[in-house]
PDB file of C-alpha atoms in Angstrom:
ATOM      1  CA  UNK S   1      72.479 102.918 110.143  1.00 90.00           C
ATOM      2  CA  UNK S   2      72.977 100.909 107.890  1.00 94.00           C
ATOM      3  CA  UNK S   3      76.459 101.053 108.060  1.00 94.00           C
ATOM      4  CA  UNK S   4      76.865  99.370 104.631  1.00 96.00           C
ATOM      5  CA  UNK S   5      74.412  99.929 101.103  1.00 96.00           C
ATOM      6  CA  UNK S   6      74.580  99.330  98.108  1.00 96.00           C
ATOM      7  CA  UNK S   7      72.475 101.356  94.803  1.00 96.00           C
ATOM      8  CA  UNK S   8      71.919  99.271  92.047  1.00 93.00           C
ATOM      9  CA  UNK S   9      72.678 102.244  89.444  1.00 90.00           C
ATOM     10  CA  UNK S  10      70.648 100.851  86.273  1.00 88.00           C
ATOM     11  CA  UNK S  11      67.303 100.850  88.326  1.00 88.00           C
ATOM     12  CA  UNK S  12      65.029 103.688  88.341  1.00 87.00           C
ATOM     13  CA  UNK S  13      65.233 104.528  92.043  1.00 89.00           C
ATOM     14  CA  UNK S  14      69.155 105.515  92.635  1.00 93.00           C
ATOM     15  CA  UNK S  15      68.171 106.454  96.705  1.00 95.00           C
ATOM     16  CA  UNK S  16      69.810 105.412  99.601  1.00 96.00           C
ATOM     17  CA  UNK S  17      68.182 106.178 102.958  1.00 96.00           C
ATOM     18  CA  UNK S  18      70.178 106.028 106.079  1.00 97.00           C
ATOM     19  CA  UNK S  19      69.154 106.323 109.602  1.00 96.00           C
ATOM     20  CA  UNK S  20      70.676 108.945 112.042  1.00 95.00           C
ATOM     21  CA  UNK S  21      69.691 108.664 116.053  1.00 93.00           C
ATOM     22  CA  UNK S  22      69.926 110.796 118.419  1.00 91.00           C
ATOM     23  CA  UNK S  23      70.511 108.628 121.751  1.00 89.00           C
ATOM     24  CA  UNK S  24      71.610 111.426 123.988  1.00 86.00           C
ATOM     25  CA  UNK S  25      69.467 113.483 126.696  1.00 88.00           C
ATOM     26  CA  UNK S  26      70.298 116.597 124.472  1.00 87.00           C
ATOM     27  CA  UNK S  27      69.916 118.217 120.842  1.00 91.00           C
ATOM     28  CA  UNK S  28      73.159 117.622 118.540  1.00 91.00           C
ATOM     29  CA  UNK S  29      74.039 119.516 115.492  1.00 93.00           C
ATOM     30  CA  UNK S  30      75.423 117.169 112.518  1.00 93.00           C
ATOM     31  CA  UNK S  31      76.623 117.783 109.818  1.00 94.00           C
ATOM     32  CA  UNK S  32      76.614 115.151 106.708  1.00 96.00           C
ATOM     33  CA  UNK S  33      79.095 114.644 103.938  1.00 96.00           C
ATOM     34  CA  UNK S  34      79.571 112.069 101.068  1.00 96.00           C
ATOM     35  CA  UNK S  35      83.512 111.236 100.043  1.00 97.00           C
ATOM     36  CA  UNK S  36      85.149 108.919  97.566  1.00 97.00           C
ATOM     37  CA  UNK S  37      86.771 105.923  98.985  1.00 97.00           C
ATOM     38  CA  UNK S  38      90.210 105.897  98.062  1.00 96.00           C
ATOM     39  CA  UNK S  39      91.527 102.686 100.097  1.00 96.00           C
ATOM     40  CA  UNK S  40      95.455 101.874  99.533  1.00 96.00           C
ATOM     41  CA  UNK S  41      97.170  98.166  99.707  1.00 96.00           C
ATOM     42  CA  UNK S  42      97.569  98.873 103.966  1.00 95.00           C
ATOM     43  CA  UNK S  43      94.228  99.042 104.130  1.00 95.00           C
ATOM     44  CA  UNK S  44      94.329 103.119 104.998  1.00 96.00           C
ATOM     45  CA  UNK S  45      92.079 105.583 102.766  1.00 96.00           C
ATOM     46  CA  UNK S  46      91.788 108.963 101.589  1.00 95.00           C
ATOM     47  CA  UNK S  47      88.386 110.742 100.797  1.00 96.00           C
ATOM     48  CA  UNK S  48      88.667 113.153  97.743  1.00 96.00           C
ATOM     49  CA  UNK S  49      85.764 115.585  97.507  1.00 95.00           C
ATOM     50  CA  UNK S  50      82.611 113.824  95.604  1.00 94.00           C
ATOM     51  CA  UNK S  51      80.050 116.190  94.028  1.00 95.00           C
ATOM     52  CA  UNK S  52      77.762 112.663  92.811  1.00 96.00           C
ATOM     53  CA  UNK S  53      75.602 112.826  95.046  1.00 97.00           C
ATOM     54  CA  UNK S  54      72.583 114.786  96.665  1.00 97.00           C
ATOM     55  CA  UNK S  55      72.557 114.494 100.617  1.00 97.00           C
ATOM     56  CA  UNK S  56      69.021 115.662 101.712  1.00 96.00           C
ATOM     57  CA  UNK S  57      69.328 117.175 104.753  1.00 95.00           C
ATOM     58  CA  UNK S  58      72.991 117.702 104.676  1.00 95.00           C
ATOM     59  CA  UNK S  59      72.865 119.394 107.974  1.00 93.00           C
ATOM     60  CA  UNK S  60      70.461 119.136 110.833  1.00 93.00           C
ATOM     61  CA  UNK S  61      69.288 119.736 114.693  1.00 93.00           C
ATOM     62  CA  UNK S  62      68.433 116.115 115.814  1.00 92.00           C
ATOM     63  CA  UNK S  63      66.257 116.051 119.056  1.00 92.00           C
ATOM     64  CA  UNK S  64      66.733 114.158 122.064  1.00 91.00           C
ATOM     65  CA  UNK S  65      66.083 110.421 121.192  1.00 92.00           C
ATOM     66  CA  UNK S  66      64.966 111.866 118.206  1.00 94.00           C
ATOM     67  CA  UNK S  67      65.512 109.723 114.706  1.00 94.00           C
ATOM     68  CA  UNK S  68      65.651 111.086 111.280  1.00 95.00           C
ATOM     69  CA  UNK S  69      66.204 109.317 108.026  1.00 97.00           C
ATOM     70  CA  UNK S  70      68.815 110.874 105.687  1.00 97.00           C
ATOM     71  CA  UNK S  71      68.194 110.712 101.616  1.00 97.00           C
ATOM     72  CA  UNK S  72      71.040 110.107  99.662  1.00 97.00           C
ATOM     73  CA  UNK S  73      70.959 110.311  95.581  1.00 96.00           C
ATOM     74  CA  UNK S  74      73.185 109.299  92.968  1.00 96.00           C
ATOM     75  CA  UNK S  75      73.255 111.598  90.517  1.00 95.00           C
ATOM     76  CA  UNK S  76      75.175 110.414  87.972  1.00 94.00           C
ATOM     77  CA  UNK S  77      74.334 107.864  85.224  1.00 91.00           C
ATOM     78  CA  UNK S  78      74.700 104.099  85.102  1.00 93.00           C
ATOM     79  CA  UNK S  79      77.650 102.743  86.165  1.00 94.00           C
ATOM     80  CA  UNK S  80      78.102  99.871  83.765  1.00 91.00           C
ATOM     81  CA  UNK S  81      81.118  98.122  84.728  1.00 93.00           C
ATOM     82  CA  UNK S  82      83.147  98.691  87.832  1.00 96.00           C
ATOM     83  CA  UNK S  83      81.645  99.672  91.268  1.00 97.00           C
ATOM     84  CA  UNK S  84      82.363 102.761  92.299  1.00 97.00           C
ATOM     85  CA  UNK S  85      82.942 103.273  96.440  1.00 98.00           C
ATOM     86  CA  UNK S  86      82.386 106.146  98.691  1.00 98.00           C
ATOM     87  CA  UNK S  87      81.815 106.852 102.307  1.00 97.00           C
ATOM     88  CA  UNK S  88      78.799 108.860 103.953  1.00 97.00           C
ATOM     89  CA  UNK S  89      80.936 110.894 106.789  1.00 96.00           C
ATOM     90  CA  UNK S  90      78.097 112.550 109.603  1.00 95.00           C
ATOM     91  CA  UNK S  91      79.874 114.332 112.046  1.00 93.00           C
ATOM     92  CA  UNK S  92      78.578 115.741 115.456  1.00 90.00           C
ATOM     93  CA  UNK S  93      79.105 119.586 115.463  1.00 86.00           C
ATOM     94  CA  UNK S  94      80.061 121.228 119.155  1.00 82.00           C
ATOM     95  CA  UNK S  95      77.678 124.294 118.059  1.00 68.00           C
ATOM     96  CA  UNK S  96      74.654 126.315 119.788  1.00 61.00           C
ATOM     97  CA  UNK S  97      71.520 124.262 118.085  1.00 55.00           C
ATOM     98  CA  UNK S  98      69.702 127.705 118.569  1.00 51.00           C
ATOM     99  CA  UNK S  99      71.664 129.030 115.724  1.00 56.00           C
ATOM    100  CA  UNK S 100      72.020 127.830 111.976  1.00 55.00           C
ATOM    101  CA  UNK S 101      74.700 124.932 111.408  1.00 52.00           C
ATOM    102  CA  UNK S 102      77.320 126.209 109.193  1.00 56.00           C
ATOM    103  CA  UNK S 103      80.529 124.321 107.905  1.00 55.00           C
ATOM    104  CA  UNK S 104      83.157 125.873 108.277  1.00 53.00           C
ATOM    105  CA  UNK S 105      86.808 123.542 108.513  1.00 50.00           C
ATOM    106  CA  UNK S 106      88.365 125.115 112.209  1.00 52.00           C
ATOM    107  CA  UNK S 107      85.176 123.866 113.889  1.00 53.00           C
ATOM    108  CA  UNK S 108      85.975 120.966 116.386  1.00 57.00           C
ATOM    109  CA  UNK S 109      84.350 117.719 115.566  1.00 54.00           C
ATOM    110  CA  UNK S 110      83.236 115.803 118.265  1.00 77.00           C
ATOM    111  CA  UNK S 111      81.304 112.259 117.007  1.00 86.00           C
ATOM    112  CA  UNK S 112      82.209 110.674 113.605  1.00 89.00           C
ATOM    113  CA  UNK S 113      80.634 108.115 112.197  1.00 92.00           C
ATOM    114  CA  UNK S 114      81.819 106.829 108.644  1.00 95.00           C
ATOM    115  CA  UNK S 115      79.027 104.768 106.553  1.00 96.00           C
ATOM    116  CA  UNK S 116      79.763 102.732 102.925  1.00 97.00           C
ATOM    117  CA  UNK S 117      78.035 103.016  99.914  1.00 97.00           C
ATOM    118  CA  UNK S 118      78.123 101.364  97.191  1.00 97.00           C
ATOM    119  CA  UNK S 119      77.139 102.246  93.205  1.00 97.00           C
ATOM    120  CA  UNK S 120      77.588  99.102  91.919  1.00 95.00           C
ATOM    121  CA  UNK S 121      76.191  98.225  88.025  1.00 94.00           C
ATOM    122  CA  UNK S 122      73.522  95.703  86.849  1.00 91.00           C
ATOM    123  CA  UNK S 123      75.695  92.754  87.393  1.00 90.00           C
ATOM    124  CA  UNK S 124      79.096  92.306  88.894  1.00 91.00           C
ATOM    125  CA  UNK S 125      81.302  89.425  90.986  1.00 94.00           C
ATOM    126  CA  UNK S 126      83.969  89.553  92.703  1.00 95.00           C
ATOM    127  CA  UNK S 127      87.497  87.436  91.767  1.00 96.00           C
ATOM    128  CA  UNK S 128      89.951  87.467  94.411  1.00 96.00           C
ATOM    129  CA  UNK S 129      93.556  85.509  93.966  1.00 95.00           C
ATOM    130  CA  UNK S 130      96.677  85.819  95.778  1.00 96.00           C
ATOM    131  CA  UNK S 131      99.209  87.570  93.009  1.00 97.00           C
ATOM    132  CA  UNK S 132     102.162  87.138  95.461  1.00 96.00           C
ATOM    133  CA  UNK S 133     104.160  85.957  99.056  1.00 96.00           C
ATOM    134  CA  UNK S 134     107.351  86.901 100.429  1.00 96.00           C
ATOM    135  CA  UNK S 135     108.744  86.241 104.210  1.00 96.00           C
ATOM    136  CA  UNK S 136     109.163  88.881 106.403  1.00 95.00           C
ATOM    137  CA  UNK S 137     113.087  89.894 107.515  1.00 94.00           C
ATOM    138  CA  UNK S 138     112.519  88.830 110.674  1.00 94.00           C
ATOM    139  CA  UNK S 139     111.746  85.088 109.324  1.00 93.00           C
ATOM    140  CA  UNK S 140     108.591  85.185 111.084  1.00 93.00           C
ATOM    141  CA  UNK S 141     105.478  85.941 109.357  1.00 95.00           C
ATOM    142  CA  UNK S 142     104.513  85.578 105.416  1.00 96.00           C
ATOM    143  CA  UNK S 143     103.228  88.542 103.674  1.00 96.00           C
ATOM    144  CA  UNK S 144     100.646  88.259 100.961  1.00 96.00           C
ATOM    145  CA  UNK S 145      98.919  90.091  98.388  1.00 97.00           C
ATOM    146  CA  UNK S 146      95.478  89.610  97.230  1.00 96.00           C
ATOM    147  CA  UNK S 147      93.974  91.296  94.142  1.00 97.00           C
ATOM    148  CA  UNK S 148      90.367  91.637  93.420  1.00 97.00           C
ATOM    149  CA  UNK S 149      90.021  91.715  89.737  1.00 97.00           C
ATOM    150  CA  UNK S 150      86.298  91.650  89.812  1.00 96.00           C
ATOM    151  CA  UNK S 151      83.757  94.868  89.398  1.00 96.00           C
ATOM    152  CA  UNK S 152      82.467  94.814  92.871  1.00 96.00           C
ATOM    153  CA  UNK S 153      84.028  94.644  96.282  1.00 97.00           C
ATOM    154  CA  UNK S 154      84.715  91.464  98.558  1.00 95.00           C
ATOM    155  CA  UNK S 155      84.502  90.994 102.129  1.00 95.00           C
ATOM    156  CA  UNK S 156      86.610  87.936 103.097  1.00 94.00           C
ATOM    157  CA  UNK S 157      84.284  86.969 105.798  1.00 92.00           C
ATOM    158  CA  UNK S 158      85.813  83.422 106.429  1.00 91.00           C
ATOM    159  CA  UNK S 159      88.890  83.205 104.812  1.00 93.00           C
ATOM    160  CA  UNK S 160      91.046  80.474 104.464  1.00 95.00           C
ATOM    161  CA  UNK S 161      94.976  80.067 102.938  1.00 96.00           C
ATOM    162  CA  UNK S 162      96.410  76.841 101.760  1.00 96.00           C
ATOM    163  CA  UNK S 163     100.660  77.584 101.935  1.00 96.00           C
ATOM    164  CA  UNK S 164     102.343  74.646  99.422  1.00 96.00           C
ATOM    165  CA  UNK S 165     106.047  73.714 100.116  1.00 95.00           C
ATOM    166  CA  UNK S 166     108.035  70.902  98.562  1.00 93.00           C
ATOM    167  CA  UNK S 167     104.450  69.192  97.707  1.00 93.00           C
ATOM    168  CA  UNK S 168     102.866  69.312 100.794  1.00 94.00           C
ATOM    169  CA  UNK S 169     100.190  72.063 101.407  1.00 95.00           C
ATOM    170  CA  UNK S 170      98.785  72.987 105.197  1.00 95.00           C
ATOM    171  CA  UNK S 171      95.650  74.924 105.508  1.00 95.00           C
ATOM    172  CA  UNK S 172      95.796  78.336 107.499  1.00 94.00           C
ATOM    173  CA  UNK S 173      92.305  79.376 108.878  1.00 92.00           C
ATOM    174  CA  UNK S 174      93.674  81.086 111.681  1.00 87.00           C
ATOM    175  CA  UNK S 175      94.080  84.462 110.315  1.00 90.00           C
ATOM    176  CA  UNK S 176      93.002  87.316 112.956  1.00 86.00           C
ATOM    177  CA  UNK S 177      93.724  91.055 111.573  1.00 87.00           C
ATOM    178  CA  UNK S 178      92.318  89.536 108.016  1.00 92.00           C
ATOM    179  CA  UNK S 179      88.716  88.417 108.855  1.00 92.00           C
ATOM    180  CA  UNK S 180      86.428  91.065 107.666  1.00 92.00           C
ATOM    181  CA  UNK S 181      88.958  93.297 105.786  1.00 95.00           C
ATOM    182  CA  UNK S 182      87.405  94.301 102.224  1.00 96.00           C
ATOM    183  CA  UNK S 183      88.833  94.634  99.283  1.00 97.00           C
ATOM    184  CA  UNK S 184      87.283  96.821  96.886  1.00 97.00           C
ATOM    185  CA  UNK S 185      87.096  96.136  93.126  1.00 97.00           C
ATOM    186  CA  UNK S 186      90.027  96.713  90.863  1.00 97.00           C
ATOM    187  CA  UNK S 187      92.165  96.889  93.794  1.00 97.00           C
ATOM    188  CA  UNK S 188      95.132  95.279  95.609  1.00 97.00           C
ATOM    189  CA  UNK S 189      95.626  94.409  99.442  1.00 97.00           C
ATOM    190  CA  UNK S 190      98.315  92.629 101.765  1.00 96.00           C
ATOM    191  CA  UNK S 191      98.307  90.832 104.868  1.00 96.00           C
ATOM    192  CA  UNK S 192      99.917  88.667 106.795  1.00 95.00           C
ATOM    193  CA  UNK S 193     100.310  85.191 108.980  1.00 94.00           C
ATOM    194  CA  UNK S 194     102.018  83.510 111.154  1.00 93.00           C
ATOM    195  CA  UNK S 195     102.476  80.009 109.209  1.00 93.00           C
ATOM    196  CA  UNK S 196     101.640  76.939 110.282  1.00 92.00           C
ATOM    197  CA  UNK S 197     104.145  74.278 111.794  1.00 91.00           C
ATOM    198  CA  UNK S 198     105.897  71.944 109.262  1.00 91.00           C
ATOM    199  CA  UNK S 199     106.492  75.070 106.995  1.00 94.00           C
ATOM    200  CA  UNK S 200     109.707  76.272 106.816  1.00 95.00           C
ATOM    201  CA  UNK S 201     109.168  79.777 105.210  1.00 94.00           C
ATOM    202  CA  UNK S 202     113.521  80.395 104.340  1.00 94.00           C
ATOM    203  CA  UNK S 203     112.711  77.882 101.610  1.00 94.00           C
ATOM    204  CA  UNK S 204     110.046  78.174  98.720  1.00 95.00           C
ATOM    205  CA  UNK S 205     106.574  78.206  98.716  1.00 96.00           C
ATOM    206  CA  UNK S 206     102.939  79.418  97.117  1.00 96.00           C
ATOM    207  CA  UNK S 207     100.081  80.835  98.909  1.00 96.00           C
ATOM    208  CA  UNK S 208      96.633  80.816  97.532  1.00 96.00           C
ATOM    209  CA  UNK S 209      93.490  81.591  98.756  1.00 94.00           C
ATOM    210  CA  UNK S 210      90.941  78.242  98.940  1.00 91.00           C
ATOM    211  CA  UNK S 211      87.838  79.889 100.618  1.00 81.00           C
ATOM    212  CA  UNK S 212      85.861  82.465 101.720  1.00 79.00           C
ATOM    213  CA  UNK S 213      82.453  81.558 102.314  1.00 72.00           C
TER     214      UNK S 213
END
């Protein structure tokens, strides 16, 4: 914890400390590893290799309902216009804590969590937009794509879709499976919804995204 930070990269201090607890009645070996967040328009990612960072420890022995906080250090320079994205991976390790941790890629993982961080520059805002629509071949749903053109990433925490047709335009708010999704910066995502009665989706229409506060 946090599962979420940002570093400001044009300060001084480029740190990011994270917690790691140890709830369980026994010590646990872990293991921690920063990636690049490589997120695709389903909403699936990949995580490249990163060497940008310093992870201090990278591996430890955590006591029982013992707590340690874990340094993380960006060690590149200022990132001046588009926020870059990664994920902190820590991974419980089914090894004897009597003996040193050791990576090694056949060894069974048995707790992951995944953390985001951030490296975002001095100043940055999002722009999302809806860039298309199409139906589904089933005639049931509308698929849309929504491009953040922006330098930083964007969580739609309350979106909200306005669907025009022939004039009239109905307000979708009801949008389950979309509500918290992020969309990182210079990248492209789709969805979709079930529209709203008085649309008839086998003719034309628009989508466009009205709000996300």
């Amino acid at each position: 914890m946090p599962m979420s930070q940002t570093i400001n990269s044009s300060k001084k201090n480029r740190t990011a400390l994270f917690t790691v607890l140890n709830d369980s009645d026994s010590p646990i070996a872990i293991q921690l590893d920063m990636r690049v967040r490589d997120m695709k328009p389903d909403g699936s990612e990949k995580h490249p290799e990163s060497d940008d960072f310093l992870i201090f420890p990278d591996q430890l022995v955590l006591g029982a309902k013992k707590r340690r906080v874990i340094k993380v250090k960006w060690l590149k320079g200022e990132v001046k216009e588009t926020e870059k994205a990664y994920r902190l991976i820590v991974e419980q390790l089914p090894i004897d804590v009597t003996k040193k941790v050791t990576k090694k890629t056949d060894i069974k993982i048995l707790l992951r969590y995944i953390a985001a961080l951030y490296v975002a520059p001095e100043k940055g805002k999002s722009e999302l937009r809806v860039i298309s629509s199409k139906t589904t071949k089933d005639l049931k749903r509308v698929v849309f794509y929504v491009e953040n053109s922006g330098s930083i990433h964007q969580v739609l925490l309350k979106p909200a879709l306005s669907i025009t047709q022939e004039g009239k335009s109905f307000i979708v708010t009801n949008l389950e499976g979309i509500r918290g999704e992020n969309i990182l910066a210079k990248t492209r995502r789709y969805f979709s919804f079930e529209p709203p009665r008085g649309v008839n989706i086998q003719k034309p229409y628009t989508v466009e995204l009205v709000n996300n506060d």
